[in-house]
CSV table of C-alpha atoms and ligand atoms in Angstrom, one decimal:
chain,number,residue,atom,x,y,z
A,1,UNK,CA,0.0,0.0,0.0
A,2,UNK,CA,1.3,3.3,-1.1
A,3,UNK,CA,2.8,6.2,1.3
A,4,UNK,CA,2.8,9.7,1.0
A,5,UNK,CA,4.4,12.2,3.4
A,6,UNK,CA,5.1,15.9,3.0
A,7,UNK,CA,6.9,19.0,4.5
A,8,UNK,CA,7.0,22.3,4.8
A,9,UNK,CA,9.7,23.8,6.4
A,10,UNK,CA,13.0,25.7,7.0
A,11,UNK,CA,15.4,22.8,7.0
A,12,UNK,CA,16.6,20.9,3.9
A,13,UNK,CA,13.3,18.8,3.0
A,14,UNK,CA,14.9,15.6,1.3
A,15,UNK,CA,16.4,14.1,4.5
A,16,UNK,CA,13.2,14.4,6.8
A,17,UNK,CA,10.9,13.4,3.3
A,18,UNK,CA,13.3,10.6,2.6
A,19,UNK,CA,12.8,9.4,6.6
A,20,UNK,CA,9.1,10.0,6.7
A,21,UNK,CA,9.0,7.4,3.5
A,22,UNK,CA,11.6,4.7,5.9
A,23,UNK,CA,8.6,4.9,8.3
A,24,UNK,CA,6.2,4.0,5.7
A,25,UNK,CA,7.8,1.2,4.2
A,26,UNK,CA,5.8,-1.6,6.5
A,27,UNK,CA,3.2,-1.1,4.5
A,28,UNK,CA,5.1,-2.7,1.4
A,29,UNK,CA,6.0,-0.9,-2.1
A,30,UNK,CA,7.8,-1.4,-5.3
A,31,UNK,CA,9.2,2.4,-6.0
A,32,UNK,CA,9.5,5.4,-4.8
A,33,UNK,CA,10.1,8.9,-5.4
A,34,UNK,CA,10.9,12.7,-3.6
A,35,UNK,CA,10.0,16.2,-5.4
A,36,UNK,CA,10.7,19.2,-3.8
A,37,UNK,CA,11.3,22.9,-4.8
A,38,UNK,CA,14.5,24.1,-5.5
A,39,UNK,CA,15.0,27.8,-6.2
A,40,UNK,CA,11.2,28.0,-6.7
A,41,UNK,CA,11.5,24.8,-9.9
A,42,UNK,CA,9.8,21.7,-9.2
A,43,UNK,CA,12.6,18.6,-9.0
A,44,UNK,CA,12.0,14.8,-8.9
A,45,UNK,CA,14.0,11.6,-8.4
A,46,UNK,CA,12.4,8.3,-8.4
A,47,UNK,CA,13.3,4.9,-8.9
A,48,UNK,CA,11.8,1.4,-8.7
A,49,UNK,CA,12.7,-1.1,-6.1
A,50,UNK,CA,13.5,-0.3,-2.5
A,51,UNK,CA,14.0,3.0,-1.2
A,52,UNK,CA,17.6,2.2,-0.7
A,53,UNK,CA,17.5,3.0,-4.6
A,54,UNK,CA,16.2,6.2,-4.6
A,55,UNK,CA,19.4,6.7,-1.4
A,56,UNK,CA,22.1,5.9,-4.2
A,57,UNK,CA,20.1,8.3,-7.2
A,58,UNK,CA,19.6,10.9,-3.8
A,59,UNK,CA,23.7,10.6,-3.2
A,60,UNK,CA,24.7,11.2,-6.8
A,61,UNK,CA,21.7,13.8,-7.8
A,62,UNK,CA,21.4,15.5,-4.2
A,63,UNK,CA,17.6,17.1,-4.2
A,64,UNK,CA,17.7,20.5,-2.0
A,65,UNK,CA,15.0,22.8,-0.8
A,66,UNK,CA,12.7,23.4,1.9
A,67,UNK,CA,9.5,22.5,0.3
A,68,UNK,CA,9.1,18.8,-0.7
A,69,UNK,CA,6.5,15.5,-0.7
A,70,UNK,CA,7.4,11.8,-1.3
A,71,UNK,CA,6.0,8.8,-2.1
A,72,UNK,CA,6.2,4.9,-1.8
A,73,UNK,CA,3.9,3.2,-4.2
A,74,UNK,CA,2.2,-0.1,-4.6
A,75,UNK,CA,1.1,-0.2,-7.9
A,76,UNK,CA,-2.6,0.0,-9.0
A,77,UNK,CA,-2.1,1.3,-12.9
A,78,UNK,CA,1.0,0.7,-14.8
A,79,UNK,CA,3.9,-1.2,-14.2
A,80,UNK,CA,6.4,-0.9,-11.5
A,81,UNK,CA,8.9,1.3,-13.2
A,82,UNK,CA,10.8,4.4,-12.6
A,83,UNK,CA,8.7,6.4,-14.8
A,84,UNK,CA,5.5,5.3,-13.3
A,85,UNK,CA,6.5,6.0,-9.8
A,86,UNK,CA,5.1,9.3,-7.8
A,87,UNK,CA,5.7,11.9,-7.9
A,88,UNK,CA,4.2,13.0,-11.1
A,89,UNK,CA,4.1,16.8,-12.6
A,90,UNK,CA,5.4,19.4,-15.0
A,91,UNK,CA,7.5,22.2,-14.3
A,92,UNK,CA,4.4,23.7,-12.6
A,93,UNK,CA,3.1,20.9,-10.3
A,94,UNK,CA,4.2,18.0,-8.9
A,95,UNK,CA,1.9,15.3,-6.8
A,96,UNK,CA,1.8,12.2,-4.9
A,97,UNK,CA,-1.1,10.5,-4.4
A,98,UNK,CA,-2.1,7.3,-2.4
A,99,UNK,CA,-5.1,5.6,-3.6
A,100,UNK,CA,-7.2,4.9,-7.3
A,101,UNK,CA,-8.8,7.5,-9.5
A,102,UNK,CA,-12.2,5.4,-10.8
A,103,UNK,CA,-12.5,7.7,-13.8
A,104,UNK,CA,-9.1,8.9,-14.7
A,105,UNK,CA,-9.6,7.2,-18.6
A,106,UNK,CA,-11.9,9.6,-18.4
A,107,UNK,CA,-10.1,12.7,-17.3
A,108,UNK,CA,-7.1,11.3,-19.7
A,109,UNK,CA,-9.2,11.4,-22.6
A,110,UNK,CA,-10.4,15.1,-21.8
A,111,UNK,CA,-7.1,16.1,-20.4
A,112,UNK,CA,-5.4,14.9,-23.9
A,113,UNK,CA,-8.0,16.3,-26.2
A,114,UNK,CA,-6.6,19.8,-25.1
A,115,UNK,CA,-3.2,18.8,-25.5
A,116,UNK,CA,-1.6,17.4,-21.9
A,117,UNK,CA,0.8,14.9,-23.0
A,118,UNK,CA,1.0,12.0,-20.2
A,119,UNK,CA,4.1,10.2,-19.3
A,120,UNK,CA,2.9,7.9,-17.0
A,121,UNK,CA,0.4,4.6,-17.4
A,122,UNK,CA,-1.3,5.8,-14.0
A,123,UNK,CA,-4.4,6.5,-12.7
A,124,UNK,CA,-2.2,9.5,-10.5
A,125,UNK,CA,-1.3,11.1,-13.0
A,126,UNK,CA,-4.2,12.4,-14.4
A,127,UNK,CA,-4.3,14.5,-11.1
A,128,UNK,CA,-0.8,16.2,-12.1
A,129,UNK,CA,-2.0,17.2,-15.5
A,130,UNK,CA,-5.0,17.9,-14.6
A,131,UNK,CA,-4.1,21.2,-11.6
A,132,UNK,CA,-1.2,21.8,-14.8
A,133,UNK,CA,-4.2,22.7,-17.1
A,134,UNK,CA,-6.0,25.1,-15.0
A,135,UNK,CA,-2.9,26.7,-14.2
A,136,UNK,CA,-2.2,27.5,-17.4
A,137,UNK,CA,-5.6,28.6,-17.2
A,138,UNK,CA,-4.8,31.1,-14.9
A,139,UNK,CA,-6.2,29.6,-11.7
A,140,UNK,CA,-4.1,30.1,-8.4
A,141,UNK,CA,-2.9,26.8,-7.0
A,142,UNK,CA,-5.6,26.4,-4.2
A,143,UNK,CA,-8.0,26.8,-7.2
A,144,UNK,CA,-6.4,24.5,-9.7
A,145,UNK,CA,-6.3,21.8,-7.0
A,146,UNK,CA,-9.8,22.2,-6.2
A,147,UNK,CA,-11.6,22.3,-9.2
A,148,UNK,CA,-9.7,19.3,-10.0
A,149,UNK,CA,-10.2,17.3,-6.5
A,150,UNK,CA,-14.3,18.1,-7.4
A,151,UNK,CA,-13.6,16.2,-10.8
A,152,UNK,CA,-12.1,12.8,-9.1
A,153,UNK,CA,-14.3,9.9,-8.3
A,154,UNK,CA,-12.5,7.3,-6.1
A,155,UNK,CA,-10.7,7.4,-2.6
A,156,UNK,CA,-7.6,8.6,-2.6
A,157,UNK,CA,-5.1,11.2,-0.7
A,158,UNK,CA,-2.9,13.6,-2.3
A,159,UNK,CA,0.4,15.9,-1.4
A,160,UNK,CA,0.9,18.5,-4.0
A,161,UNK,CA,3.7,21.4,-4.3
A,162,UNK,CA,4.0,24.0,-6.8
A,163,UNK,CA,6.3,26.0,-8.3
A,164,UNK,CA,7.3,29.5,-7.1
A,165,UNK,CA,5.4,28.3,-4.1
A,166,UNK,CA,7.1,27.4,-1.2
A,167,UNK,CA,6.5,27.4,2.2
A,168,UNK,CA,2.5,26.4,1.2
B,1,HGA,N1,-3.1,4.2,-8.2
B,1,HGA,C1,-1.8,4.8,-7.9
B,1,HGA,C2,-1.5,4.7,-6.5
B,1,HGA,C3,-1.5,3.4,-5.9
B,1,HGA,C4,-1.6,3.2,-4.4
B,1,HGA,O1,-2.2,4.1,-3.7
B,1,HGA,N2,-1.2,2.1,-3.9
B,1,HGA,O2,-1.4,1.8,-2.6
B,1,HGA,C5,-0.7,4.1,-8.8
B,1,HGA,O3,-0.9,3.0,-9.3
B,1,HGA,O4,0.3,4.7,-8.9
């Protein structure tokens, strides 16, 4: 079952991220993945397998900032791969997100008919493209995460962070 964890804070994010995800990882997984805000941009690592995985990628592509959200998944949609793993985003947005999205061919089909381009063979990301469109729409981040948590059918929870954001 997936884990999600998040801070906010003044002290370099990855570390405490990277030990909230050790405290998850009872609950079983097959990747896992950190995104946090660096100098305002939205950066990711992930990697399949154990977290001690994404500790080697950490070492040799250090992740800094204050701001960040992680993720240990158990896949539901899409294979267990690097790519698939949380977090997902664009330069704008980048979210975790522990549970299933019932209609997300749904949302995938309306998200790609105005031209988001997925990555991903999740349900999850659907989420991450979808608060990306009504950005670009012009919609604060509160608003482009609520108008798109009103659009999800399912049970899920969900850690976002956005760019030029931090510290919310
Ligand atoms: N549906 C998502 C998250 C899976 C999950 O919450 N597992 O416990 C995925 O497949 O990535």
């Amino acid at each position: 079952m997936c884990g999600i964890c998040g801070v906010v804070g003044l002290r370099h994010a990855t570390p405490i991220v990277f030990e909230g995800l050790r405290r998850l990882e009872y609950r079983g997984y097959d990747s896992a993945g950190i995104a946090t805000l660096v100098d305002g941009r939205v950066e990711r690592r992930r990697a399949a397998g154990k977290l001690d995985n994404l500790g080697r990628l950490l070492e040799d592509n250090p992740l800094a900032g204050t701001t960040g959200i992680g993720h240990t998944r158990w896949a539901t949609h899409g294979a267990p791969t690097a790519c698939n793993a949380h977090p997902h985003g664009t330069e704008r947005v980048a979210i975790v997100h522990n549970g299933i999205i019932e209609n997300f061919e749904t949302l995938r089909r309306e998200l790609e008919a105005v031209g988001q381009v997925f990555q991903t063979e999740t349900d999850s990301e659907t989420i991450a493209l979808m608060v990306d469109f009504y950005l670009t729409q012009g919609y604060a981040p509160r608003e482009a995460a609520l108008n798109t948590l009103k659009r999800l059918e399912g049970a899920y929870a969900v850690a976002m962070i956005f760019a030029g954001h931090e510290g919310s």
